[in-house]
Coordinates of C-alpha atoms in Angstrom, one line a residue:
M1 CA 120.9 121.8 85.4
P2 CA 122.6 121.5 82.0
V3 CA 125.7 119.2 82.3
P4 CA 129.1 120.8 81.1
A5 CA 130.9 119.2 78.2
T6 CA 133.6 118.3 80.1
S7 CA 131.1 115.8 82.1
A8 CA 131.0 113.2 79.1
T9 CA 133.1 110.4 79.3
P10 CA 133.3 108.7 75.2
R11 CA 132.4 105.2 75.6
S12 CA 133.4 103.9 72.2
G13 CA 136.5 101.9 73.8
R14 CA 138.7 104.2 73.4
S15 CA 139.6 107.6 75.0
T16 CA 139.8 111.1 73.1
T17 CA 143.1 112.6 72.6
R18 CA 144.4 116.0 71.6
S19 CA 143.7 117.1 68.3
G20 CA 145.9 119.8 66.6
A21 CA 147.2 123.2 67.5
R22 CA 143.8 124.2 68.4
G23 CA 143.7 121.8 71.6
R24 CA 140.2 120.7 70.6
V25 CA 139.8 117.4 72.2
A26 CA 139.0 115.3 69.3
A27 CA 135.7 113.7 68.8
P28 CA 134.9 109.7 70.2
I29 CA 134.3 107.4 67.5
L30 CA 130.9 106.6 66.3
A31 CA 131.2 103.8 63.9
R32 CA 133.7 101.7 62.4
H33 CA 134.2 100.7 58.8
L34 CA 134.9 97.4 58.4
R35 CA 136.6 94.8 55.1
N36 CA 136.3 91.3 56.9
G37 CA 137.5 92.3 60.2
I38 CA 139.7 95.2 59.1
E39 CA 139.1 98.7 60.2
E40 CA 139.2 100.9 56.6
S41 CA 137.7 104.2 58.4
V42 CA 136.5 105.3 61.2
H43 CA 133.7 108.3 62.1
R44 CA 134.0 110.5 64.8
G45 CA 131.2 112.6 65.9
D46 CA 129.1 114.3 68.5
I47 CA 125.5 113.4 69.7
V48 CA 123.5 115.3 72.1
E49 CA 119.8 115.0 73.8
S50 CA 117.8 117.6 75.2
D51 CA 114.4 118.6 76.6
A52 CA 112.8 121.9 75.5
A53 CA 113.9 123.3 78.8
G54 CA 117.3 123.1 77.6
R55 CA 118.2 120.3 80.1
I56 CA 120.7 117.4 78.4
I57 CA 119.7 113.8 78.7
R58 CA 122.6 111.9 76.8
Q59 CA 125.8 113.4 75.8
L60 CA 128.7 111.8 74.1
G61 CA 131.4 114.0 72.7
D62 CA 131.1 118.0 72.8
P63 CA 127.4 119.3 73.1
D64 CA 129.2 123.2 72.7
R65 CA 130.4 121.8 69.2
L66 CA 129.5 124.6 67.0
V67 CA 128.0 124.1 63.8
T68 CA 126.1 125.5 60.7
L69 CA 122.5 124.2 60.4
R70 CA 122.6 123.4 56.8
S71 CA 118.6 122.2 55.9
T72 CA 118.3 121.4 59.3
V73 CA 117.4 124.8 59.8
K74 CA 114.2 124.3 57.3
P75 CA 111.4 123.6 59.9
F76 CA 112.2 126.4 61.7
G77 CA 112.9 128.6 58.8
L78 CA 109.1 127.6 57.4
L79 CA 107.7 129.3 60.7
A80 CA 108.2 132.7 59.1
L81 CA 105.5 131.7 56.3
V82 CA 103.3 130.2 58.8
E83 CA 103.3 133.4 61.4
A84 CA 102.5 135.5 58.2
G85 CA 99.7 133.7 57.5
G86 CA 100.3 131.9 54.5
I87 CA 99.0 128.7 55.1
E88 CA 95.8 130.4 55.1
A89 CA 96.7 133.0 52.0
F90 CA 97.7 130.4 50.0
D91 CA 95.5 127.5 51.2
L92 CA 98.5 125.3 51.6
E93 CA 97.5 121.4 52.9
G94 CA 99.9 119.3 54.8
A95 CA 101.9 117.8 52.1
E96 CA 102.8 121.4 50.8
L97 CA 103.6 122.4 54.1
A98 CA 106.2 119.8 54.6
I99 CA 107.6 120.1 51.1
L100 CA 108.9 123.7 52.1
A101 CA 110.9 122.2 55.0
S102 CA 111.9 119.7 53.0
S103 CA 115.2 118.5 51.5
H104 CA 113.4 116.3 48.9
S105 CA 114.7 113.8 46.3
G106 CA 113.5 116.0 43.4
E107 CA 111.0 113.0 42.3
D108 CA 107.8 113.8 40.7
L109 CA 105.7 113.8 43.7
H110 CA 107.7 116.5 44.6
V111 CA 107.7 118.5 41.6
R112 CA 103.9 118.1 41.3
T113 CA 103.4 119.1 44.7
L114 CA 105.7 122.4 44.5
Q115 CA 103.6 123.0 41.2
A116 CA 100.5 123.2 42.7
V117 CA 101.7 125.5 45.0
Y118 CA 103.0 127.5 42.7
R119 CA 100.0 127.7 40.3
R120 CA 97.5 128.5 42.8
S121 CA 99.7 131.4 44.3
G122 CA 100.3 132.8 40.9
V123 CA 104.5 133.1 41.7
S124 CA 106.4 131.8 38.6
Q125 CA 108.9 129.3 39.5
S126 CA 111.0 130.7 37.1
L127 CA 111.8 132.8 39.6
L128 CA 113.5 130.0 41.8
A129 CA 117.1 130.7 42.3
C130 CA 118.0 127.7 44.4
G131 CA 120.3 126.1 41.1
S132 CA 119.7 122.7 40.0
E133 CA 123.3 120.9 41.1
G134 CA 123.0 117.6 42.1
A135 CA 119.4 117.6 41.1
P136 CA 117.3 115.2 41.5
L137 CA 118.7 113.2 44.1
D138 CA 116.3 110.4 43.6
A139 CA 118.5 108.0 41.5
L140 CA 115.5 106.6 39.3
T141 CA 114.2 110.2 38.5
A142 CA 117.8 110.9 37.5
A143 CA 118.1 107.7 34.8
R144 CA 114.7 108.6 33.1
L145 CA 115.3 112.4 32.8
A146 CA 118.4 111.6 31.5
R147 CA 116.9 108.4 29.1
D148 CA 114.6 111.1 27.3
G149 CA 117.4 113.9 27.0
E150 CA 115.5 116.2 29.8
K151 CA 117.4 118.4 32.1
A152 CA 116.6 118.7 35.8
G153 CA 115.3 122.2 36.2
P154 CA 115.8 124.3 39.8
V155 CA 112.4 122.9 41.0
R156 CA 114.0 119.2 41.8
H157 CA 116.8 120.6 43.7
M158 CA 116.2 119.4 47.1
C159 CA 116.2 122.7 48.4
S160 CA 113.5 124.5 46.2
G161 CA 111.0 123.6 49.3
Q162 CA 113.0 126.3 51.4
H163 CA 113.5 129.0 48.2
T164 CA 109.7 128.6 47.9
V165 CA 109.1 129.7 51.3
S166 CA 111.0 133.3 50.4
L167 CA 108.7 134.0 46.9
L168 CA 105.6 133.0 48.9
L169 CA 106.5 135.5 51.6
S170 CA 107.6 137.9 48.9
R171 CA 104.0 137.1 47.4
L172 CA 102.4 137.6 50.6
R173 CA 104.0 140.8 51.5
G174 CA 104.0 142.8 48.5
W175 CA 107.7 142.5 48.1
D176 CA 109.7 142.4 44.5
P177 CA 110.9 138.6 44.5
A178 CA 113.7 139.8 42.6
E179 CA 116.7 138.4 44.0
Y180 CA 114.9 137.2 46.9
W181 CA 117.6 135.0 48.4
K182 CA 120.1 137.7 49.0
P183 CA 120.8 138.4 52.7
G184 CA 119.1 142.2 52.4
H185 CA 116.0 141.3 51.2
P186 CA 113.1 141.3 53.3
A187 CA 112.1 137.6 52.9
Q188 CA 115.5 136.5 53.8
I189 CA 115.1 139.2 57.1
A190 CA 112.0 137.4 58.0
Y191 CA 113.3 134.3 57.7
R192 CA 116.3 135.5 59.5
E193 CA 114.2 136.7 62.6
A194 CA 111.9 133.6 62.7
V195 CA 115.5 131.6 62.8
A196 CA 116.5 133.6 65.6
R197 CA 113.3 133.6 67.6
V198 CA 113.3 129.9 68.0
Y199 CA 116.9 129.7 68.8
G200 CA 116.0 132.6 72.0
T201 CA 118.7 135.1 70.1
T202 CA 118.1 138.3 67.8
A203 CA 118.6 138.2 63.9
A204 CA 121.7 140.5 64.9
K205 CA 123.4 138.2 66.5
L206 CA 123.0 135.4 64.4
R207 CA 127.0 134.0 63.0
T208 CA 126.1 133.2 59.4
A209 CA 127.6 131.7 56.4
I210 CA 126.8 130.9 52.7
D211 CA 124.6 127.8 52.2
G212 CA 125.1 125.5 49.1
C213 CA 121.5 126.5 47.4
G214 CA 122.7 130.1 47.7
V215 CA 120.7 131.4 51.1
E216 CA 122.0 132.2 54.2
T217 CA 122.8 129.5 57.0
Y218 CA 123.4 129.8 60.9
A219 CA 125.8 128.5 63.2
F220 CA 124.7 127.0 66.8
R221 CA 126.0 124.8 69.3
L222 CA 124.5 120.9 69.2
R223 CA 123.0 121.3 72.5
E224 CA 121.0 124.2 71.2
I225 CA 119.8 122.3 68.3
A226 CA 119.0 119.6 70.0
R227 CA 116.7 121.9 72.3
A228 CA 114.9 123.5 68.8
Y229 CA 114.4 120.1 67.8
A230 CA 113.1 119.2 71.4
M231 CA 110.3 122.5 70.9
L232 CA 109.5 121.4 67.7
A233 CA 108.5 117.6 69.0
D234 CA 106.5 119.1 71.5
P235 CA 105.9 122.4 71.1
A236 CA 103.6 122.4 74.4
A237 CA 106.4 121.5 76.6
I238 CA 108.6 125.3 76.0
P239 CA 107.9 126.7 79.1
A240 CA 105.4 129.5 79.5
S241 CA 108.4 132.0 80.4
D242 CA 110.1 131.3 77.5
P243 CA 109.6 134.3 74.8
R244 CA 109.4 131.5 72.2
S245 CA 106.1 129.4 73.4
E246 CA 104.8 132.1 71.8
L247 CA 105.6 130.1 68.2
A248 CA 104.2 126.8 69.7
A249 CA 101.0 127.2 67.6
S250 CA 102.9 127.6 64.3
M251 CA 105.2 125.0 65.6
V252 CA 102.5 122.5 65.6
K253 CA 101.2 123.2 62.3
V254 CA 104.6 122.3 60.4
R255 CA 105.5 119.1 63.0
D256 CA 102.2 117.8 62.1
A257 CA 102.8 118.4 58.4
M258 CA 106.1 116.9 58.5
L259 CA 104.9 113.7 60.9
A260 CA 101.6 113.0 58.2
N261 CA 103.9 113.3 55.4
P262 CA 107.5 111.5 55.8
E263 CA 107.9 111.0 51.8
M264 CA 107.9 114.7 51.1
V265 CA 110.0 115.5 53.6
A266 CA 112.9 113.6 51.8
G267 CA 111.9 110.8 49.6
R268 CA 110.7 107.3 48.6
H269 CA 114.1 105.5 48.0
D270 CA 116.9 105.3 50.6
R271 CA 116.3 108.4 52.3
I272 CA 116.7 107.6 55.9
D273 CA 114.4 110.9 57.3
T274 CA 111.5 109.7 55.6
S275 CA 112.4 105.9 56.8
L276 CA 112.7 106.8 60.2
M277 CA 109.9 108.8 60.5
K278 CA 107.4 105.5 58.7
A279 CA 109.3 103.2 60.9
V280 CA 107.9 104.8 64.2
P281 CA 105.0 106.6 62.7
G282 CA 103.8 109.9 65.1
R283 CA 107.0 109.4 67.4
L284 CA 109.8 111.2 65.4
V285 CA 110.7 114.5 63.1
A286 CA 113.8 113.8 61.4
K287 CA 115.8 116.5 59.3
A288 CA 119.3 116.1 58.0
G289 CA 121.8 119.0 57.2
M290 CA 124.7 118.6 54.8
E291 CA 127.7 117.7 56.2
A292 CA 126.4 114.9 58.2
L293 CA 124.3 116.8 61.0
R294 CA 121.0 115.5 61.6
G295 CA 118.4 116.9 63.7
L296 CA 115.7 114.8 65.4
G297 CA 112.6 115.9 67.4
I298 CA 111.5 112.8 69.3
L299 CA 107.4 113.0 70.6
A300 CA 106.2 111.6 73.9
G301 CA 105.9 107.7 74.4
P302 CA 107.4 104.7 75.4
R303 CA 110.7 104.0 75.1
D304 CA 112.3 100.4 75.1
G305 CA 108.8 99.3 74.4
T306 CA 107.5 99.9 78.0
N307 CA 109.1 103.2 79.3
E308 CA 106.7 106.2 79.2
S309 CA 109.3 109.2 78.3
G310 CA 108.6 113.0 77.6
P311 CA 109.6 114.8 74.7
S312 CA 113.3 115.7 73.7
G313 CA 115.2 116.3 70.6
M314 CA 118.9 114.9 69.4
A315 CA 121.4 116.8 67.2
I316 CA 123.9 114.0 65.6
K317 CA 127.4 115.6 64.2
I318 CA 129.7 113.5 61.8
E319 CA 132.9 115.1 62.1
D320 CA 134.0 114.1 58.5
G321 CA 131.4 115.2 56.8
D322 CA 130.2 111.3 55.7
G323 CA 130.5 111.6 52.1
H324 CA 129.2 108.0 52.0
D325 CA 126.6 108.4 54.6
R326 CA 127.4 105.4 56.1
G327 CA 128.3 106.7 59.0
T328 CA 125.1 109.3 59.4
W329 CA 122.9 106.1 59.2
A330 CA 124.8 103.7 61.6
V331 CA 125.2 106.3 64.3
T332 CA 121.6 107.8 63.9
V333 CA 119.4 104.4 64.1
E334 CA 122.3 103.0 66.9
A335 CA 121.3 106.4 69.1
L336 CA 117.6 106.2 68.6
R337 CA 118.2 102.1 69.9
Q338 CA 119.9 103.2 72.5
A339 CA 117.4 106.1 73.6
G340 CA 114.9 103.5 73.5
V341 CA 112.9 105.1 70.5
V342 CA 113.4 102.4 68.2
D343 CA 113.3 98.5 68.5
G344 CA 111.8 95.2 68.0
G345 CA 110.0 95.6 64.0
A346 CA 111.3 99.2 63.4
L347 CA 114.6 98.2 64.4
R348 CA 114.6 95.3 61.4
E349 CA 113.1 97.8 59.5
L350 CA 116.1 100.1 59.0
A351 CA 118.3 97.6 59.5
R352 CA 120.1 98.5 55.9
Y353 CA 120.8 101.9 58.1
H354 CA 121.6 100.7 61.0
R355 CA 124.7 98.4 59.7
P356 CA 125.3 99.6 56.1
T357 CA 126.8 97.2 53.8
I358 CA 128.7 97.2 50.3
Y359 CA 128.3 94.2 48.4
D360 CA 130.9 92.9 45.8
P361 CA 129.6 91.9 42.0
H362 CA 128.4 88.6 43.1
G363 CA 126.4 89.3 45.9
R364 CA 129.2 89.0 48.5
I365 CA 130.1 91.4 51.7
G366 CA 132.7 93.3 50.9
A367 CA 132.0 95.4 53.9
E368 CA 130.1 96.8 56.9
T369 CA 129.8 100.0 59.1
I370 CA 129.0 99.0 62.6
P371 CA 128.1 101.8 65.3
E372 CA 130.1 101.5 68.5
F373 CA 129.4 103.8 71.1
E374 CA 127.4 103.9 74.5
L375 CA 125.3 107.0 74.4
A376 CA 124.4 106.7 78.4
P377 CA 122.0 109.4 80.4
V378 CA 124.2 111.7 81.9
G379 CA 123.1 111.1 85.2
E380 CA 125.3 107.5 84.8
L381 CA 128.3 109.7 83.3
I382 CA 128.8 111.5 87.3
G383 CA 130.4 109.6 89.2

């Protein structure tokens, strides 16, 4: 049975406190940023792990916290195109499917992959309306473009893959692609309906907001996000009585494309989602969203190197938005370590994310971000 939010006790060494007029219980501290042992700042947040039936496995903080999905929605919105026959219609390969679910770095390999889809589909990339702010994310690519006097276009924006889904749907269905990004456009309606199906609701009941790239985003509780990612990890684990089981075949295609093409999901340089999937190949689907949200789909397999465990999903939210990424990085790797998903060589491979370090100009350690929490199974939290 799902465990109520009040059953979890923070294990960060400090109890939670009431926060402000809303009376909301403060999220537990998950990581501390230390400079020579002096605490400069802390990162609070919430973590929940669930199976595909919605049963909570582990939690810390509030599993019912409402958050906007942001880019964690992308693997599920892509189902609109897959269900419509887009893979067959446009002869989409695995890498191309993966980039449609991505928040890519805007590297040349990402641009080439998207441009191949545009050429084959007969869609013009000039229709992209995601803007180009902050593009490309990849620092090396940005430096090269600046050196050559080249301005990044929308195709290098991290959300260009998501926007391409709507353009391909418009091409497939014969819809006018102009203003495809507006909520009333048929492509956005189809995308919205796919998300609603995954989350077991209807499009009319979705709580929406405007994402940074100009399309809608949707709000759900962390436990619901964890469950969605558990279903993505193993669509066959969705109970047959659940209408969402009808999406299983399409989910498998999206999951397998992401697993096989981790560099398309994020990028080649210091993108933790890609690094996580490469560190434990075939075991993990990782997808970040802005404001320090991350969804993780954990496939069935050994945990702690020995014990076999079924599939699950994990949702992690850092309360302060984590503008430097350090809290999100440290907490994500530590949560996966405590869940038994990464250890040994994989943990060493992820060390720079597990304990992010700042160096001074002379190579000396200036500061470190250290995860500090206990993500115990819920059975151990019930006394």
